[in-house]
PDB file of C-alpha atoms in Angstrom:
ATOM      1  CA  MET G   1      94.474 112.718 116.918  1.00  0.00           C
ATOM      2  CA  GLY G   2      94.983 109.090 117.917  1.00  0.00           C
ATOM      3  CA  ASP G   3      97.818 106.865 116.817  1.00  0.00           C
ATOM      4  CA  ARG G   4      98.141 106.519 113.081  1.00  0.00           C
ATOM      5  CA  LEU G   5      97.270 103.093 111.723  1.00  0.00           C
ATOM      6  CA  THR G   6     100.451 101.377 110.547  1.00  0.00           C
ATOM      7  CA  LEU G   7     100.173  98.569 108.062  1.00  0.00           C
ATOM      8  CA  PRO G   8     102.161  95.391 108.700  1.00  0.00           C
ATOM      9  CA  ASP G   9     105.134  94.270 106.634  1.00  0.00           C
ATOM     10  CA  TRP G  10     104.269  91.445 104.223  1.00  0.00           C
ATOM     11  CA  ASN G  11     107.411  89.586 105.270  1.00  0.00           C
ATOM     12  CA  ALA G  12     106.460  89.624 108.954  1.00  0.00           C
ATOM     13  CA  LEU G  13     103.028  87.991 108.615  1.00  0.00           C
ATOM     14  CA  ALA G  14     104.047  84.343 108.197  1.00  0.00           C
ATOM     15  CA  ALA G  15     105.646  84.279 111.656  1.00  0.00           C
ATOM     16  CA  LEU G  16     102.518  85.563 113.451  1.00  0.00           C
ATOM     17  CA  ALA G  17      99.992  83.243 115.081  1.00  0.00           C
ATOM     18  CA  ASP G  18      96.790  82.885 113.023  1.00  0.00           C
ATOM     19  CA  ASP G  19      94.726  85.254 115.140  1.00  0.00           C
ATOM     20  CA  THR G  20      97.422  87.817 115.840  1.00  0.00           C
ATOM     21  CA  VAL G  21      97.554  88.667 112.126  1.00  0.00           C
ATOM     22  CA  PRO G  22      95.808  92.070 112.250  1.00  0.00           C
ATOM     23  CA  LEU G  23      92.606  91.823 110.229  1.00  0.00           C
ATOM     24  CA  LEU G  24      91.789  95.386 109.136  1.00  0.00           C
ATOM     25  CA  GLU G  25      95.437  96.383 108.715  1.00  0.00           C
ATOM     26  CA  THR G  26      96.294  93.352 106.557  1.00  0.00           C
ATOM     27  CA  SER G  27      93.130  93.721 104.479  1.00  0.00           C
ATOM     28  CA  LEU G  28      94.216  97.313 103.739  1.00  0.00           C
ATOM     29  CA  LEU G  29      97.719  96.037 102.961  1.00  0.00           C
ATOM     30  CA  ILE G  30      96.118  93.770 100.337  1.00  0.00           C
ATOM     31  CA  ALA G  31      94.229  96.774  98.945  1.00  0.00           C
ATOM     32  CA  ARG G  32      97.403  98.856  98.794  1.00  0.00           C
ATOM     33  CA  ASP G  33      98.771  96.540  96.084  1.00  0.00           C
ATOM     34  CA  GLU G  34      96.031  97.864  93.806  1.00  0.00           C
ATOM     35  CA  TYR G  35      95.603 101.323  95.368  1.00  0.00           C
ATOM     36  CA  PRO G  36      99.124 102.394  96.399  1.00  0.00           C
ATOM     37  CA  ASP G  37      98.014 105.848  97.595  1.00  0.00           C
ATOM     38  CA  LEU G  38      95.317 104.685 100.002  1.00  0.00           C
ATOM     39  CA  ASP G  39      95.372 106.235 103.469  1.00  0.00           C
ATOM     40  CA  PRO G  40      94.782 103.461 106.026  1.00  0.00           C
ATOM     41  CA  ASP G  41      93.875 105.986 108.747  1.00  0.00           C
ATOM     42  CA  LEU G  42      90.818 107.036 106.808  1.00  0.00           C
ATOM     43  CA  TYR G  43      89.214 103.584 107.047  1.00  0.00           C
ATOM     44  CA  ASP G  44      90.272 102.972 110.646  1.00  0.00           C
ATOM     45  CA  THR G  45      88.667 106.322 111.556  1.00  0.00           C
ATOM     46  CA  LEU G  46      85.535 105.415 109.617  1.00  0.00           C
ATOM     47  CA  ALA G  47      85.119 102.085 111.426  1.00  0.00           C
ATOM     48  CA  GLN G  48      85.719 103.874 114.745  1.00  0.00           C
ATOM     49  CA  SER G  49      83.101 106.515 113.913  1.00  0.00           C
ATOM     50  CA  TYR G  50      80.510 103.785 113.281  1.00  0.00           C
ATOM     51  CA  ALA G  51      81.345 102.223 116.642  1.00  0.00           C
ATOM     52  CA  GLU G  52      81.219 105.555 118.499  1.00  0.00           C
ATOM     53  CA  HIS G  53      77.858 106.383 116.930  1.00  0.00           C
ATOM     54  CA  LEU G  54      76.481 103.117 118.354  1.00  0.00           C
ATOM     55  CA  ARG G  55      78.331 102.916 121.670  1.00  0.00           C
ATOM     56  CA  HIS G  56      75.712 104.517 123.922  1.00  0.00           C
ATOM     57  CA  GLU G  57      72.909 102.426 122.405  1.00  0.00           C
ATOM     58  CA  ILE G  58      74.885  99.160 122.536  1.00  0.00           C
ATOM     59  CA  ASP G  59      75.995  99.686 126.135  1.00  0.00           C
ATOM     60  CA  ALA G  60      72.349 100.085 127.175  1.00  0.00           C
ATOM     61  CA  ILE G  61      71.341  96.728 125.637  1.00  0.00           C
ATOM     62  CA  GLU G  62      71.809  93.525 127.647  1.00  0.00           C
ATOM     63  CA  ALA G  63      71.326  90.653 125.194  1.00  0.00           C
ATOM     64  CA  TRP G  64      73.971  89.851 122.559  1.00  0.00           C
ATOM     65  CA  PRO G  65      71.443  89.197 119.747  1.00  0.00           C
ATOM     66  CA  LEU G  66      69.818  92.598 120.347  1.00  0.00           C
ATOM     67  CA  LYS G  67      73.206  94.340 120.404  1.00  0.00           C
ATOM     68  CA  MET G  68      73.980  92.659 117.087  1.00  0.00           C
ATOM     69  CA  ALA G  69      70.601  93.632 115.625  1.00  0.00           C
ATOM     70  CA  ALA G  70      71.369  97.296 116.430  1.00  0.00           C
ATOM     71  CA  ILE G  71      74.819  97.059 114.782  1.00  0.00           C
ATOM     72  CA  ASN G  72      73.328  95.427 111.680  1.00  0.00           C
ATOM     73  CA  ARG G  73      70.539  98.013 111.469  1.00  0.00           C
ATOM     74  CA  HIS G  74      73.111 100.839 111.505  1.00  0.00           C
ATOM     75  CA  LEU G  75      75.464  99.235 108.969  1.00  0.00           C
ATOM     76  CA  PHE G  76      72.985  97.726 106.532  1.00  0.00           C
ATOM     77  CA  GLU G  77      69.912  99.970 106.808  1.00  0.00           C
ATOM     78  CA  GLU G  78      71.157 103.391 107.907  1.00  0.00           C
ATOM     79  CA  LEU G  79      74.584 103.404 106.224  1.00  0.00           C
ATOM     80  CA  GLY G  80      73.455 101.244 103.306  1.00  0.00           C
ATOM     81  CA  TYR G  81      76.201  98.602 103.235  1.00  0.00           C
ATOM     82  CA  THR G  82      75.034  95.847 100.922  1.00  0.00           C
ATOM     83  CA  GLY G  83      76.159  92.796  99.003  1.00  0.00           C
ATOM     84  CA  ASN G  84      77.088  93.509  95.392  1.00  0.00           C
ATOM     85  CA  HIS G  85      74.575  91.111  93.826  1.00  0.00           C
ATOM     86  CA  ASP G  86      74.850  92.714  90.358  1.00  0.00           C
ATOM     87  CA  GLU G  87      78.639  92.533  89.982  1.00  0.00           C
ATOM     88  CA  TYR G  88      79.611  89.805  92.408  1.00  0.00           C
ATOM     89  CA  TYR G  89      83.018  89.242  90.757  1.00  0.00           C
ATOM     90  CA  ASP G  90      84.074  92.899  90.651  1.00  0.00           C
ATOM     91  CA  PRO G  91      87.528  92.895  92.335  1.00  0.00           C
ATOM     92  CA  ARG G  92      86.605  96.097  94.198  1.00  0.00           C
ATOM     93  CA  ASN G  93      84.310  93.937  96.362  1.00  0.00           C
ATOM     94  CA  SER G  94      87.479  92.439  97.924  1.00  0.00           C
ATOM     95  CA  TYR G  95      89.493  95.641  98.448  1.00  0.00           C
ATOM     96  CA  MET G  96      88.547  97.109 101.826  1.00  0.00           C
ATOM     97  CA  ASN G  97      89.165 100.764 100.891  1.00  0.00           C
ATOM     98  CA  GLN G  98      86.662 100.338  98.052  1.00  0.00           C
ATOM     99  CA  VAL G  99      84.200  98.480 100.294  1.00  0.00           C
ATOM    100  CA  PHE G 100      84.227 101.338 102.819  1.00  0.00           C
ATOM    101  CA  GLU G 101      83.916 103.983 100.075  1.00  0.00           C
ATOM    102  CA  ARG G 102      81.246 102.299  97.948  1.00  0.00           C
ATOM    103  CA  ARG G 103      79.489 100.475 100.814  1.00  0.00           C
ATOM    104  CA  LEU G 104      79.379  97.508  98.484  1.00  0.00           C
ATOM    105  CA  GLY G 105      81.137  94.210  98.991  1.00  0.00           C
ATOM    106  CA  ASN G 106      81.152  90.432  98.905  1.00  0.00           C
ATOM    107  CA  PRO G 107      80.406  88.150 101.877  1.00  0.00           C
ATOM    108  CA  VAL G 108      83.977  88.210 103.239  1.00  0.00           C
ATOM    109  CA  SER G 109      84.569  91.955 103.018  1.00  0.00           C
ATOM    110  CA  LEU G 110      81.166  92.820 104.501  1.00  0.00           C
ATOM    111  CA  ALA G 111      81.824  90.342 107.319  1.00  0.00           C
ATOM    112  CA  MET G 112      85.086  92.192 108.012  1.00  0.00           C
ATOM    113  CA  VAL G 113      83.240  95.530 108.309  1.00  0.00           C
ATOM    114  CA  GLN G 114      80.691  93.896 110.644  1.00  0.00           C
ATOM    115  CA  MET G 115      83.410  92.249 112.748  1.00  0.00           C
ATOM    116  CA  GLU G 116      85.503  95.406 112.952  1.00  0.00           C
ATOM    117  CA  VAL G 117      82.600  97.493 114.258  1.00  0.00           C
ATOM    118  CA  ALA G 118      81.164  94.792 116.547  1.00  0.00           C
ATOM    119  CA  ARG G 119      84.518  94.024 118.185  1.00  0.00           C
ATOM    120  CA  ARG G 120      85.184  97.725 118.860  1.00  0.00           C
ATOM    121  CA  LEU G 121      81.915  97.641 120.799  1.00  0.00           C
ATOM    122  CA  GLY G 122      82.926  94.546 122.786  1.00  0.00           C
ATOM    123  CA  VAL G 123      80.688  92.202 120.786  1.00  0.00           C
ATOM    124  CA  PRO G 124      82.687  88.991 120.055  1.00  0.00           C
ATOM    125  CA  LEU G 125      81.701  88.500 116.404  1.00  0.00           C
ATOM    126  CA  ASP G 126      83.681  85.895 114.416  1.00  0.00           C
ATOM    127  CA  GLY G 127      83.838  84.972 110.758  1.00  0.00           C
ATOM    128  CA  VAL G 128      82.876  81.520 109.478  1.00  0.00           C
ATOM    129  CA  SER G 129      84.501  79.979 106.391  1.00  0.00           C
ATOM    130  CA  PHE G 130      81.197  78.422 105.404  1.00  0.00           C
ATOM    131  CA  PRO G 131      81.217  76.593 102.051  1.00  0.00           C
ATOM    132  CA  GLY G 132      79.793  78.875  99.365  1.00  0.00           C
ATOM    133  CA  HIS G 133      79.179  82.142 101.184  1.00  0.00           C
ATOM    134  CA  PHE G 134      81.205  83.449 104.105  1.00  0.00           C
ATOM    135  CA  LEU G 135      79.101  84.006 107.269  1.00  0.00           C
ATOM    136  CA  VAL G 136      79.521  85.458 110.777  1.00  0.00           C
ATOM    137  CA  ARG G 137      78.719  83.948 114.173  1.00  0.00           C
ATOM    138  CA  LEU G 138      78.042  85.221 117.665  1.00  0.00           C
ATOM    139  CA  PRO G 139      77.934  83.035 120.789  1.00  0.00           C
ATOM    140  CA  VAL G 140      74.560  83.380 122.554  1.00  0.00           C
ATOM    141  CA  ASP G 141      73.154  81.726 125.696  1.00  0.00           C
ATOM    142  CA  ASP G 142      71.734  78.683 123.978  1.00  0.00           C
ATOM    143  CA  GLY G 143      74.258  78.243 121.173  1.00  0.00           C
ATOM    144  CA  LEU G 144      75.210  80.333 118.151  1.00  0.00           C
ATOM    145  CA  LEU G 145      73.607  83.166 116.234  1.00  0.00           C
ATOM    146  CA  VAL G 146      74.739  82.772 112.595  1.00  0.00           C
ATOM    147  CA  MET G 147      74.216  85.668 110.180  1.00  0.00           C
ATOM    148  CA  ASP G 148      74.636  86.400 106.468  1.00  0.00           C
ATOM    149  CA  PRO G 149      76.560  89.673 105.936  1.00  0.00           C
ATOM    150  CA  PHE G 150      75.905  89.560 102.187  1.00  0.00           C
ATOM    151  CA  ASN G 151      72.163  89.836 102.843  1.00  0.00           C
ATOM    152  CA  GLY G 152      71.910  92.552 105.459  1.00  0.00           C
ATOM    153  CA  GLY G 153      73.140  90.422 108.361  1.00  0.00           C
ATOM    154  CA  ARG G 154      70.045  88.225 108.220  1.00  0.00           C
ATOM    155  CA  PRO G 155      70.032  85.479 110.897  1.00  0.00           C
ATOM    156  CA  LEU G 156      70.108  81.927 109.507  1.00  0.00           C
ATOM    157  CA  GLY G 157      68.275  79.041 111.155  1.00  0.00           C
ATOM    158  CA  VAL G 158      69.747  75.557 111.468  1.00  0.00           C
ATOM    159  CA  ASP G 159      67.620  74.100 108.629  1.00  0.00           C
ATOM    160  CA  GLU G 160      68.757  76.772 106.185  1.00  0.00           C
ATOM    161  CA  LEU G 161      72.379  76.236 107.211  1.00  0.00           C
ATOM    162  CA  ARG G 162      72.039  72.501 106.553  1.00  0.00           C
ATOM    163  CA  GLU G 163      70.530  73.209 103.123  1.00  0.00           C
ATOM    164  CA  ARG G 164      73.279  75.681 102.255  1.00  0.00           C
ATOM    165  CA  ALA G 165      76.005  73.221 103.225  1.00  0.00           C
ATOM    166  CA  LYS G 166      74.447  70.271 101.402  1.00  0.00           C
ATOM    167  CA  PRO G 167      75.621  70.985  97.797  1.00  0.00           C
ATOM    168  CA  HIS G 168      79.196  71.342  99.090  1.00  0.00           C
ATOM    169  CA  LEU G 169      79.088  68.006 100.932  1.00  0.00           C
ATOM    170  CA  GLY G 170      78.230  65.831  97.950  1.00  0.00           C
ATOM    171  CA  GLY G 171      74.511  66.274  98.582  1.00  0.00           C
ATOM    172  CA  ASP G 172      74.672  64.986 102.168  1.00  0.00           C
ATOM    173  CA  ILE G 173      72.855  66.927 104.872  1.00  0.00           C
ATOM    174  CA  PRO G 174      75.306  67.597 107.738  1.00  0.00           C
ATOM    175  CA  ASP G 175      74.363  66.271 111.185  1.00  0.00           C
ATOM    176  CA  ASP G 176      74.759  68.443 114.285  1.00  0.00           C
ATOM    177  CA  ASN G 177      78.437  67.591 114.780  1.00  0.00           C
ATOM    178  CA  ALA G 178      79.346  68.181 111.129  1.00  0.00           C
ATOM    179  CA  LEU G 179      77.452  71.485 111.121  1.00  0.00           C
ATOM    180  CA  LEU G 180      79.153  72.669 114.309  1.00  0.00           C
ATOM    181  CA  HIS G 181      82.514  71.805 112.778  1.00  0.00           C
ATOM    182  CA  ILE G 182      81.687  73.850 109.647  1.00  0.00           C
ATOM    183  CA  LEU G 183      80.641  76.741 111.912  1.00  0.00           C
ATOM    184  CA  ASN G 184      83.994  76.903 113.731  1.00  0.00           C
ATOM    185  CA  PRO G 185      85.395  80.455 113.812  1.00  0.00           C
ATOM    186  CA  ALA G 186      87.704  81.321 110.922  1.00  0.00           C
ATOM    187  CA  SER G 187      91.105  82.633 111.984  1.00  0.00           C
ATOM    188  CA  HIS G 188      92.222  86.043 110.743  1.00  0.00           C
ATOM    189  CA  ARG G 189      94.747  84.297 108.499  1.00  0.00           C
ATOM    190  CA  ALA G 190      92.027  82.108 106.978  1.00  0.00           C
ATOM    191  CA  ILE G 191      89.800  85.142 106.307  1.00  0.00           C
ATOM    192  CA  LEU G 192      92.612  87.034 104.566  1.00  0.00           C
ATOM    193  CA  VAL G 193      93.615  83.969 102.534  1.00  0.00           C
ATOM    194  CA  ARG G 194      89.986  83.597 101.414  1.00  0.00           C
ATOM    195  CA  THR G 195      89.999  87.263 100.311  1.00  0.00           C
ATOM    196  CA  LEU G 196      93.155  86.693  98.247  1.00  0.00           C
ATOM    197  CA  ARG G 197      91.829  83.461  96.759  1.00  0.00           C
ATOM    198  CA  ASN G 198      88.705  85.327  95.663  1.00  0.00           C
ATOM    199  CA  LEU G 199      90.903  87.954  94.003  1.00  0.00           C
ATOM    200  CA  HIS G 200      93.020  85.290  92.345  1.00  0.00           C
ATOM    201  CA  GLY G 201      89.884  83.655  90.935  1.00  0.00           C
ATOM    202  CA  VAL G 202      88.593  86.946  89.525  1.00  0.00           C
ATOM    203  CA  TYR G 203      91.912  87.865  87.905  1.00  0.00           C
ATOM    204  CA  ALA G 204      92.563  84.384  86.488  1.00  0.00           C
ATOM    205  CA  GLU G 205      89.081  84.426  84.947  1.00  0.00           C
ATOM    206  CA  ARG G 206      89.902  87.814  83.368  1.00  0.00           C
ATOM    207  CA  GLU G 207      93.337  86.541  82.290  1.00  0.00           C
ATOM    208  CA  GLU G 208      95.025  89.383  84.193  1.00  0.00           C
ATOM    209  CA  TRP G 209      97.941  87.109  84.974  1.00  0.00           C
ATOM    210  CA  ASP G 210     100.177  89.646  86.742  1.00  0.00           C
ATOM    211  CA  ARG G 211      97.404  90.356  89.261  1.00  0.00           C
ATOM    212  CA  ALA G 212      96.528  86.652  89.526  1.00  0.00           C
ATOM    213  CA  ALA G 213     100.187  85.873  90.295  1.00  0.00           C
ATOM    214  CA  ARG G 214     100.325  88.712  92.832  1.00  0.00           C
ATOM    215  CA  SER G 215      97.210  87.454  94.648  1.00  0.00           C
ATOM    216  CA  ALA G 216      98.668  83.932  94.920  1.00  0.00           C
ATOM    217  CA  ASP G 217     102.034  85.377  95.970  1.00  0.00           C
ATOM    218  CA  ARG G 218     100.326  87.273  98.813  1.00  0.00           C
ATOM    219  CA  VAL G 219      98.662  84.052 100.011  1.00  0.00           C
ATOM    220  CA  LEU G 220     102.164  82.579 100.263  1.00  0.00           C
ATOM    221  CA  LYS G 221     103.275  85.573 102.373  1.00  0.00           C
ATOM    222  CA  LEU G 222     100.520  84.627 104.846  1.00  0.00           C
ATOM    223  CA  SER G 223     100.837  80.831 104.502  1.00  0.00           C
ATOM    224  CA  PRO G 224     104.164  79.773 102.999  1.00  0.00           C
ATOM    225  CA  ASP G 225     104.008  76.462 101.158  1.00  0.00           C
ATOM    226  CA  GLN G 226     100.251  76.500 100.757  1.00  0.00           C
ATOM    227  CA  PRO G 227      99.986  74.018  97.859  1.00  0.00           C
ATOM    228  CA  GLU G 228      97.098  75.622  95.938  1.00  0.00           C
ATOM    229  CA  ALA G 229      98.739  79.046  96.060  1.00  0.00           C
ATOM    230  CA  LEU G 230     102.023  77.614  94.728  1.00  0.00           C
ATOM    231  CA  ARG G 231     100.120  75.967  91.881  1.00  0.00           C
ATOM    232  CA  ASP G 232      98.135  79.137  91.157  1.00  0.00           C
ATOM    233  CA  ARG G 233     101.222  81.340  91.132  1.00  0.00           C
ATOM    234  CA  GLY G 234     103.110  78.817  89.000  1.00  0.00           C
ATOM    235  CA  LEU G 235     100.331  78.637  86.402  1.00  0.00           C
ATOM    236  CA  ALA G 236     100.084  82.447  86.308  1.00  0.00           C
ATOM    237  CA  TYR G 237     103.873  82.670  85.875  1.00  0.00           C
ATOM    238  CA  LEU G 238     103.567  80.224  82.980  1.00  0.00           C
ATOM    239  CA  GLN G 239     101.076  82.534  81.281  1.00  0.00           C
ATOM    240  CA  MET G 240     103.505  85.429  81.834  1.00  0.00           C
ATOM    241  CA  ASP G 241     106.318  83.371  80.260  1.00  0.00           C
ATOM    242  CA  TYR G 242     108.289  83.391  83.507  1.00  0.00           C
ATOM    243  CA  GLN G 243     109.448  79.812  83.015  1.00  0.00           C
ATOM    244  CA  SER G 244     111.873  79.377  85.915  1.00  0.00           C
ATOM    245  CA  GLY G 245     109.343  80.736  88.426  1.00  0.00           C
ATOM    246  CA  ALA G 246     106.636  78.470  87.015  1.00  0.00           C
ATOM    247  CA  ARG G 247     108.924  75.434  87.137  1.00  0.00           C
ATOM    248  CA  HIS G 248     109.913  76.105  90.748  1.00  0.00           C
ATOM    249  CA  ASP G 249     106.329  76.616  91.978  1.00  0.00           C
ATOM    250  CA  LEU G 250     104.784  73.686  90.115  1.00  0.00           C
ATOM    251  CA  ALA G 251     107.532  71.287  91.222  1.00  0.00           C
ATOM    252  CA  ARG G 252     107.046  72.444  94.824  1.00  0.00           C
ATOM    253  CA  TYR G 253     103.284  71.957  94.479  1.00  0.00           C
ATOM    254  CA  LEU G 254     103.762  68.354  93.343  1.00  0.00           C
ATOM    255  CA  HIS G 255     106.181  67.741  96.199  1.00  0.00           C
ATOM    256  CA  LEU G 256     103.634  69.020  98.743  1.00  0.00           C
ATOM    257  CA  ALA G 257     100.497  67.558  97.131  1.00  0.00           C
ATOM    258  CA  PRO G 258     101.574  64.504  95.106  1.00  0.00           C
ATOM    259  CA  GLU G 259      98.080  62.989  95.269  1.00  0.00           C
ATOM    260  CA  ALA G 260      96.220  66.153  94.178  1.00  0.00           C
ATOM    261  CA  ASN G 261      93.454  65.697  91.591  1.00  0.00           C
ATOM    262  CA  ASP G 262      95.338  67.792  89.054  1.00  0.00           C
ATOM    263  CA  ALA G 263      98.786  66.335  89.804  1.00  0.00           C
ATOM    264  CA  THR G 264      98.962  64.500  86.461  1.00  0.00           C
ATOM    265  CA  ALA G 265      98.079  67.633  84.478  1.00  0.00           C
ATOM    266  CA  VAL G 266     100.646  69.680  86.411  1.00  0.00           C
ATOM    267  CA  ARG G 267     103.317  67.020  85.795  1.00  0.00           C
ATOM    268  CA  GLU G 268     102.605  67.249  82.067  1.00  0.00           C
ATOM    269  CA  GLN G 269     103.013  71.021  82.200  1.00  0.00           C
ATOM    270  CA  LEU G 270     106.358  70.639  83.962  1.00  0.00           C
ATOM    271  CA  VAL G 271     107.522  68.277  81.236  1.00  0.00           C
ATOM    272  CA  GLU G 272     106.483  70.847  78.613  1.00  0.00           C
ATOM    273  CA  ILE G 273     108.349  73.652  80.420  1.00  0.00           C
ATOM    274  CA  SER G 274     111.492  71.499  80.565  1.00  0.00           C
ATOM    275  CA  ALA G 275     111.127  70.581  76.891  1.00  0.00           C
ATOM    276  CA  SER G 276     110.737  74.210  75.815  1.00  0.00           C
ATOM    277  CA  ARG G 277     113.723  75.174  77.966  1.00  0.00           C
ATOM    278  CA  THR G 278     115.829  72.489  76.279  1.00  0.00           C
ATOM    279  CA  SER G 279     114.749  73.625  72.810  1.00  0.00           C
ATOM    280  CA  ARG G 280     115.595  77.257  73.676  1.00  0.00           C
ATOM    281  CA  MET G 281     119.099  76.203  74.737  1.00  0.00           C
ATOM    282  CA  HIS G 282     119.825  74.470  71.437  1.00  0.00           C
TER     283      HIS G 282
END
């Protein structure tokens, strides 16, 4: 038996540097909110077993792209990991215990499985917070190999990347410098925040306000004073009739992002909260 996988403490994460936030452990910490009985060791052991299965083959391959092709073949073809195209907004796609058990996920969670296995094999795979769908990247001799974990780890050429970025850049096609900037590696913190923002979006859409508030609250454990998370938690608190919490978060949001597009609407909501508080006191 190796060392047991210990999950971090939520209150310790804010003080860590972006890339020293442990990726698998914190993703399982997120899942434990919804699945309190999950055994983190199970998923650590599973990722390790995938790596051990591949180790001999990977060590015998010289070129990074061919190493990566072997990892992708094992994960996506032999083990059957796949993007959940039918139920993209199922929250289970964001909870890593469920992703490992169902072998179904969204772009971020599948990227985390890919990264976890690749890195255990010495392959320096990084995530990319690409607009739209999360991607992964591997440095190769002549540049970058960019892949789509949601679609079997398929490599993406530069023209397709430009096309994918275009709708998110007001219809402009990014030049080489802009594209390289978009393809910068995502820090562990950024990947985990994206996971939680996805969960918040799903739960807000379903009007499950306690879970929406929790997802935003967890973002704030990773990145205190992140304006959008304060707004999201405040609006969820409002739906839960937790007025003082909503007032605190929305006021803080306006302090941090006074020029935000929705600042006027949020100000109006604060006025309403204050008005209802006054009427309750009378």
